[in-house]
Every structure is written in structure tokens, then in C-alpha cells.
PDB file of C-alpha atoms in Angstrom:
ATOM      1  CA  ALA A   1     -36.080  19.657 -45.100  1.00 58.00           C
ATOM      2  CA  LEU A   2     -37.459  20.979 -41.857  1.00 68.00           C
ATOM      3  CA  LEU A   3     -35.688  23.200 -39.327  1.00 70.00           C
ATOM      4  CA  LEU A   4     -37.024  23.301 -35.813  1.00 73.00           C
ATOM      5  CA  SER A   5     -35.999  25.288 -32.757  1.00 75.00           C
ATOM      6  CA  SER A   6     -37.092  23.814 -29.455  1.00 76.00           C
ATOM      7  CA  SER A   7     -36.662  24.802 -25.815  1.00 72.00           C
ATOM      8  CA  ILE A   8     -33.960  22.757 -24.073  1.00 67.00           C
ATOM      9  CA  SER A   9     -35.579  22.985 -20.639  1.00 56.00           C
ATOM     10  CA  SER A  10     -38.372  24.754 -18.810  1.00 54.00           C
ATOM     11  CA  ALA A  11     -35.752  26.721 -16.854  1.00 56.00           C
ATOM     12  CA  GLY A  12     -35.037  28.881 -19.921  1.00 58.00           C
ATOM     13  CA  ALA A  13     -31.611  27.347 -20.620  1.00 67.00           C
ATOM     14  CA  GLY A  14     -31.880  28.119 -24.318  1.00 85.00           C
ATOM     15  CA  GLU A  15     -32.977  26.296 -27.426  1.00 88.00           C
ATOM     16  CA  ALA A  16     -31.720  23.476 -29.590  1.00 87.00           C
ATOM     17  CA  LEU A  17     -31.817  23.800 -33.376  1.00 89.00           C
ATOM     18  CA  PHE A  18     -32.702  20.610 -35.217  1.00 85.00           C
ATOM     19  CA  SER A  19     -32.729  19.642 -38.869  1.00 85.00           C
ATOM     20  CA  ILE A  20     -35.172  16.906 -39.777  1.00 82.00           C
ATOM     21  CA  GLY A  21     -34.188  15.105 -42.972  1.00 76.00           C
ATOM     22  CA  THR A  22     -36.493  13.638 -45.579  1.00 78.00           C
ATOM     23  CA  ASP A  23     -36.278  10.255 -43.813  1.00 82.00           C
ATOM     24  CA  GLY A  24     -37.560  11.844 -40.575  1.00 83.00           C
ATOM     25  CA  THR A  25     -34.283  11.555 -38.688  1.00 82.00           C
ATOM     26  CA  PRO A  26     -33.609  14.553 -36.378  1.00 85.00           C
ATOM     27  CA  ASN A  27     -30.119  16.032 -36.260  1.00 84.00           C
ATOM     28  CA  GLN A  28     -29.219  18.588 -33.591  1.00 86.00           C
ATOM     29  CA  LEU A  29     -27.250  21.346 -35.319  1.00 89.00           C
ATOM     30  CA  GLY A  30     -26.477  23.557 -32.370  1.00 87.00           C
ATOM     31  CA  SER A  31     -27.706  25.526 -29.385  1.00 88.00           C
ATOM     32  CA  LEU A  32     -29.216  28.993 -29.485  1.00 91.00           C
ATOM     33  CA  GLN A  33     -30.382  31.412 -26.810  1.00 91.00           C
ATOM     34  CA  ALA A  34     -33.678  32.587 -28.348  1.00 91.00           C
ATOM     35  CA  THR A  35     -34.620  32.097 -32.006  1.00 89.00           C
ATOM     36  CA  ALA A  36     -36.298  35.115 -33.632  1.00 89.00           C
ATOM     37  CA  SER A  37     -36.670  33.709 -37.145  1.00 88.00           C
ATOM     38  CA  ILE A  38     -35.692  30.991 -39.589  1.00 89.00           C
ATOM     39  CA  LEU A  39     -35.652  31.954 -43.272  1.00 88.00           C
ATOM     40  CA  LEU A  40     -35.255  29.356 -46.022  1.00 87.00           C
ATOM     41  CA  TRP A  41     -34.034  30.401 -49.469  1.00 81.00           C
ATOM     42  CA  ASN A  42     -32.591  28.915 -52.651  1.00 82.00           C
ATOM     43  CA  HIS A  43     -35.475  26.402 -52.783  1.00 81.00           C
ATOM     44  CA  GLY A  44     -34.746  25.228 -49.225  1.00 82.00           C
ATOM     45  CA  LYS A  45     -31.067  24.501 -49.895  1.00 86.00           C
ATOM     46  CA  LYS A  46     -29.954  27.227 -47.479  1.00 89.00           C
ATOM     47  CA  ALA A  47     -31.344  28.882 -44.371  1.00 91.00           C
ATOM     48  CA  LEU A  48     -30.683  31.876 -42.135  1.00 92.00           C
ATOM     49  CA  VAL A  49     -31.311  31.463 -38.428  1.00 93.00           C
ATOM     50  CA  VAL A  50     -31.587  34.569 -36.258  1.00 95.00           C
ATOM     51  CA  ASP A  51     -30.656  34.076 -32.595  1.00 95.00           C
ATOM     52  CA  ARG A  52     -32.118  37.156 -30.915  1.00 95.00           C
ATOM     53  CA  GLY A  53     -30.891  36.218 -27.438  1.00 94.00           C
ATOM     54  CA  GLY A  54     -27.351  35.495 -28.599  1.00 95.00           C
ATOM     55  CA  SER A  55     -27.188  38.393 -31.107  1.00 97.00           C
ATOM     56  CA  GLN A  56     -26.031  35.998 -33.822  1.00 97.00           C
ATOM     57  CA  ILE A  57     -26.970  35.236 -37.430  1.00 96.00           C
ATOM     58  CA  TRP A  58     -26.272  31.700 -38.668  1.00 95.00           C
ATOM     59  CA  LYS A  59     -26.279  30.315 -42.222  1.00 94.00           C
ATOM     60  CA  ILE A  60     -27.181  26.668 -42.727  1.00 93.00           C
ATOM     61  CA  ASP A  61     -26.140  24.958 -45.937  1.00 92.00           C
ATOM     62  CA  ASP A  62     -28.099  21.876 -47.021  1.00 89.00           C
ATOM     63  CA  PRO A  63     -30.590  21.847 -44.099  1.00 85.00           C
ATOM     64  CA  GLY A  64     -32.211  18.644 -45.396  1.00 78.00           C
ATOM     65  CA  GLY A  65     -28.918  16.786 -45.777  1.00 82.00           C
ATOM     66  CA  SER A  66     -25.547  17.299 -44.103  1.00 85.00           C
ATOM     67  CA  ALA A  67     -26.756  20.631 -42.590  1.00 87.00           C
ATOM     68  CA  THR A  68     -23.619  22.614 -41.771  1.00 90.00           C
ATOM     69  CA  MET A  69     -23.874  25.823 -39.720  1.00 93.00           C
ATOM     70  CA  THR A  70     -21.687  28.893 -40.290  1.00 94.00           C
ATOM     71  CA  LEU A  71     -21.737  32.011 -38.121  1.00 96.00           C
ATOM     72  CA  LEU A  72     -22.320  34.980 -40.458  1.00 95.00           C
ATOM     73  CA  ALA A  73     -22.484  37.797 -37.910  1.00 96.00           C
ATOM     74  CA  SER A  74     -22.494  38.401 -34.159  1.00 96.00           C
ATOM     75  CA  ASP A  75     -22.339  41.194 -31.589  1.00 96.00           C
ATOM     76  CA  ALA A  76     -18.697  41.734 -32.663  1.00 96.00           C
ATOM     77  CA  ASP A  77     -20.103  42.840 -36.054  1.00 96.00           C
ATOM     78  CA  GLY A  78     -22.735  45.106 -34.502  1.00 96.00           C
ATOM     79  CA  VAL A  79     -25.609  42.625 -34.197  1.00 97.00           C
ATOM     80  CA  ALA A  80     -27.829  43.732 -31.299  1.00 97.00           C
ATOM     81  CA  SER A  81     -30.901  41.666 -30.412  1.00 97.00           C
ATOM     82  CA  PRO A  82     -31.974  41.025 -34.022  1.00 97.00           C
ATOM     83  CA  ALA A  83     -35.625  40.558 -34.976  1.00 96.00           C
ATOM     84  CA  GLY A  84     -34.816  39.222 -38.445  1.00 95.00           C
ATOM     85  CA  ALA A  85     -32.222  38.981 -41.183  1.00 96.00           C
ATOM     86  CA  ALA A  86     -31.991  38.286 -44.900  1.00 94.00           C
ATOM     87  CA  LEU A  87     -29.412  38.172 -47.657  1.00 92.00           C
ATOM     88  CA  SER A  88     -29.438  40.422 -50.689  1.00 90.00           C
ATOM     89  CA  ARG A  89     -30.518  38.836 -53.956  1.00 87.00           C
ATOM     90  CA  ASP A  90     -26.870  38.332 -55.004  1.00 87.00           C
ATOM     91  CA  GLY A  91     -25.947  36.926 -51.568  1.00 88.00           C
ATOM     92  CA  LYS A  92     -23.206  39.515 -51.040  1.00 91.00           C
ATOM     93  CA  SER A  93     -24.913  41.623 -48.361  1.00 93.00           C
ATOM     94  CA  LEU A  94     -26.525  40.644 -45.085  1.00 95.00           C
ATOM     95  CA  TRP A  95     -29.345  42.842 -43.748  1.00 97.00           C
ATOM     96  CA  ILE A  96     -30.266  42.688 -40.053  1.00 97.00           C
ATOM     97  CA  ALA A  97     -33.138  44.350 -38.154  1.00 97.00           C
ATOM     98  CA  ASN A  98     -31.425  45.230 -34.863  1.00 97.00           C
ATOM     99  CA  THR A  99     -33.945  45.920 -32.102  1.00 96.00           C
ATOM    100  CA  GLY A 100     -31.163  46.406 -29.539  1.00 95.00           C
ATOM    101  CA  ASN A 101     -30.116  49.728 -31.089  1.00 95.00           C
ATOM    102  CA  ASN A 102     -33.168  50.362 -33.299  1.00 96.00           C
ATOM    103  CA  ALA A 103     -31.226  50.301 -36.568  1.00 97.00           C
ATOM    104  CA  VAL A 104     -30.887  48.237 -39.730  1.00 98.00           C
ATOM    105  CA  LEU A 105     -27.379  46.828 -40.010  1.00 97.00           C
ATOM    106  CA  GLY A 106     -25.935  46.081 -43.447  1.00 96.00           C
ATOM    107  CA  ILE A 107     -22.813  43.924 -43.773  1.00 96.00           C
ATOM    108  CA  ASP A 108     -20.863  43.334 -46.981  1.00 94.00           C
ATOM    109  CA  LEU A 109     -19.985  39.655 -46.562  1.00 93.00           C
ATOM    110  CA  SER A 110     -16.869  39.793 -48.749  1.00 94.00           C
ATOM    111  CA  THR A 111     -15.194  42.805 -47.093  1.00 96.00           C
ATOM    112  CA  ARG A 112     -16.982  42.691 -43.686  1.00 94.00           C
ATOM    113  CA  ALA A 113     -17.586  46.455 -44.041  1.00 95.00           C
ATOM    114  CA  SER A 114     -20.796  47.479 -42.312  1.00 95.00           C
ATOM    115  CA  PHE A 115     -23.074  50.453 -41.894  1.00 93.00           C
ATOM    116  CA  SER A 116     -26.125  51.241 -39.827  1.00 96.00           C
ATOM    117  CA  LEU A 117     -29.407  52.941 -40.747  1.00 97.00           C
ATOM    118  CA  PRO A 118     -31.128  54.382 -37.639  1.00 96.00           C
ATOM    119  CA  CYS A 119     -34.877  53.727 -37.412  1.00 95.00           C
ATOM    120  CA  GLY A 120     -37.412  55.707 -35.392  1.00 91.00           C
ATOM    121  CA  PHE A 121     -39.967  52.886 -35.113  1.00 93.00           C
ATOM    122  CA  ASP A 122     -40.222  49.411 -33.594  1.00 92.00           C
ATOM    123  CA  MET A 123     -38.791  46.823 -35.973  1.00 94.00           C
ATOM    124  CA  THR A 124     -40.425  43.441 -35.526  1.00 94.00           C
ATOM    125  CA  THR A 125     -39.060  41.480 -38.495  1.00 95.00           C
ATOM    126  CA  LEU A 126     -37.023  41.637 -41.676  1.00 95.00           C
ATOM    127  CA  VAL A 127     -38.834  39.881 -44.512  1.00 93.00           C
ATOM    128  CA  PRO A 128     -37.661  39.911 -48.145  1.00 94.00           C
ATOM    129  CA  LEU A 129     -40.229  41.201 -50.629  1.00 94.00           C
ATOM    130  CA  SER A 130     -40.765  39.714 -54.092  1.00 92.00           C
ATOM    131  CA  ASP A 131     -38.375  42.124 -55.856  1.00 91.00           C
ATOM    132  CA  GLY A 132     -35.438  40.757 -53.840  1.00 88.00           C
ATOM    133  CA  THR A 133     -34.086  44.227 -53.039  1.00 94.00           C
ATOM    134  CA  SER A 134     -36.704  45.442 -50.550  1.00 96.00           C
ATOM    135  CA  PHE A 135     -37.446  44.115 -47.073  1.00 96.00           C
ATOM    136  CA  ARG A 136     -40.416  44.680 -44.749  1.00 96.00           C
ATOM    137  CA  LEU A 137     -39.293  45.763 -41.268  1.00 97.00           C
ATOM    138  CA  ASN A 138     -42.501  45.616 -39.246  1.00 95.00           C
ATOM    139  CA  ASP A 139     -45.651  43.568 -38.910  1.00 91.00           C
ATOM    140  CA  LEU A 140     -48.656  44.488 -40.990  1.00 87.00           C
ATOM    141  CA  SER A 141     -50.998  46.412 -38.723  1.00 80.00           C
ATOM    142  CA  ASN A 142     -53.033  49.599 -38.677  1.00 73.00           C
ATOM    143  CA  GLY A 143     -49.913  51.770 -38.822  1.00 85.00           C
ATOM    144  CA  PRO A 144     -47.488  52.491 -41.641  1.00 93.00           C
ATOM    145  CA  VAL A 145     -45.433  49.708 -43.216  1.00 95.00           C
ATOM    146  CA  TRP A 146     -41.689  50.320 -43.007  1.00 96.00           C
ATOM    147  CA  ILE A 147     -39.500  49.089 -45.880  1.00 97.00           C
ATOM    148  CA  LEU A 148     -35.735  48.791 -46.322  1.00 97.00           C
ATOM    149  CA  ASP A 149     -34.992  49.728 -49.939  1.00 96.00           C
ATOM    150  CA  ALA A 150     -31.621  48.212 -50.892  1.00 95.00           C
ATOM    151  CA  SER A 151     -32.004  48.628 -54.661  1.00 92.00           C
ATOM    152  CA  PRO A 152     -28.762  48.401 -56.659  1.00 88.00           C
ATOM    153  CA  GLY A 153     -27.217  51.721 -57.657  1.00 87.00           C
ATOM    154  CA  VAL A 154     -28.670  53.747 -54.773  1.00 88.00           C
ATOM    155  CA  ASP A 155     -27.740  54.108 -51.128  1.00 93.00           C
ATOM    156  CA  PRO A 156     -29.882  51.861 -48.912  1.00 95.00           C
ATOM    157  CA  ARG A 157     -32.711  53.734 -47.229  1.00 96.00           C
ATOM    158  CA  VAL A 158     -35.699  53.117 -45.008  1.00 96.00           C
ATOM    159  CA  VAL A 159     -39.049  54.333 -46.362  1.00 95.00           C
ATOM    160  CA  PHE A 160     -42.645  53.918 -45.255  1.00 93.00           C
ATOM    161  CA  ILE A 161     -46.003  53.292 -46.831  1.00 91.00           C
ATOM    162  CA  PRO A 162     -48.680  55.276 -44.966  1.00 90.00           C
ATOM    163  CA  ALA A 163     -51.507  53.395 -43.302  1.00 82.00           C
ATOM    164  CA  ILE A 164     -54.725  53.265 -45.291  1.00 73.00           C
ATOM    165  CA  GLN A 165     -57.739  54.296 -43.267  1.00 64.00           C
ATOM    166  CA  ARG A 166     -60.735  52.036 -43.471  1.00 59.00           C
ATOM    167  CA  ALA A 167     -63.812  53.493 -45.136  1.00 52.00           C
ATOM    168  CA  THR A 168     -65.878  53.085 -41.947  1.00 51.00           C
ATOM    169  CA  ALA A 169     -63.350  55.045 -39.902  1.00 52.00           C
ATOM    170  CA  VAL A 170     -63.368  57.827 -42.468  1.00 51.00           C
ATOM    171  CA  ALA A 171     -67.191  57.875 -42.551  1.00 53.00           C
ATOM    172  CA  GLU A 172     -67.390  57.994 -38.730  1.00 56.00           C
ATOM    173  CA  ALA A 173     -64.887  60.844 -38.621  1.00 55.00           C
ATOM    174  CA  ALA A 174     -66.940  62.789 -41.151  1.00 56.00           C
ATOM    175  CA  GLN A 175     -70.073  62.667 -38.960  1.00 58.00           C
TER     176      GLN A 175
END
């Protein structure tokens, strides 16, 4: 399965989201304002699509087949110009990197209860890490790496890993 977001027109009228099946046939799933990310999970059987311009998070079931879209969260839930989103390992919680209010939004999908974790840095993404309970919130660069720790049994928190100085920079500073 392949998901593709493409500009509708050069006038900035938004984007169309397509699913391309194994036979190569395109299927337009819907219209978005500005896609920030598309995250496949469950071996490509599901996807999350983050519409930054529309402040919406969409779930797509069976993107390579019947490809049905379901709205998981929107501005009514507190979504504000999201840079990325991911589901918890058990699929019960939705995590969203909101750049519009500089906070991580957590939504319990069964109760719709939500909470917000303020962040004092620029979030650029929300990428699940291999443990399934931690998520990277910024691009890898020369600065610190910010992580959402949503481990079971503890309150979610945002932590950072300090930047590692390169040996040449340290040697130059010592001179």
C-alpha cells in the first residue's frame, strides 16, 4: 500500500490524499489542507495522517485495500497546527505534537479525556521510538533531543537528551 498527499492546485487550494493499491489503481480518500506527516503501523494495515493546516488527525484502516478514513481528533479536541501524531502501543491513547500552542496533547480514545504537556522548545515531529512508549519530538540536530516518555505506570512527561559536543569543537574550545 502507498499513501500519497498531493497539491490540488498551484493556488494553494489544499491537498488530496490518495491510496494506491497493489494493482496500481489510485483512490482519492479525501482532501486535506496541509499534510504534516503520514505514519504507517501494524505492518501497513493502518495509518495516521496529520493535517497541520486543518488541525486534524485521521486514521486510515486498510490503506492498501478499501482504505476507510476516520477522524480521530480535531481543533474541537485541542489539536492546534500539529507537526506529528502517533498512537500508544496499545492503541488506546493518541499523542499529538501541537505547534500551535507548543504543547503535547494526549487523548484517551475510549473516554475522549485529554491533557496537555507544555513544551518550551520547537516541536518539529512526533516519531515513535522502538520501545513503543517514547516519542521523539524534534529533529536530530546539534541541540538536545526532546522525548515524550509515556511509559505505563507513570505520568507522561517530556525529557531531553543533552547534545553531545563533537571532539573537534571541544578541542578548539580548549585552545
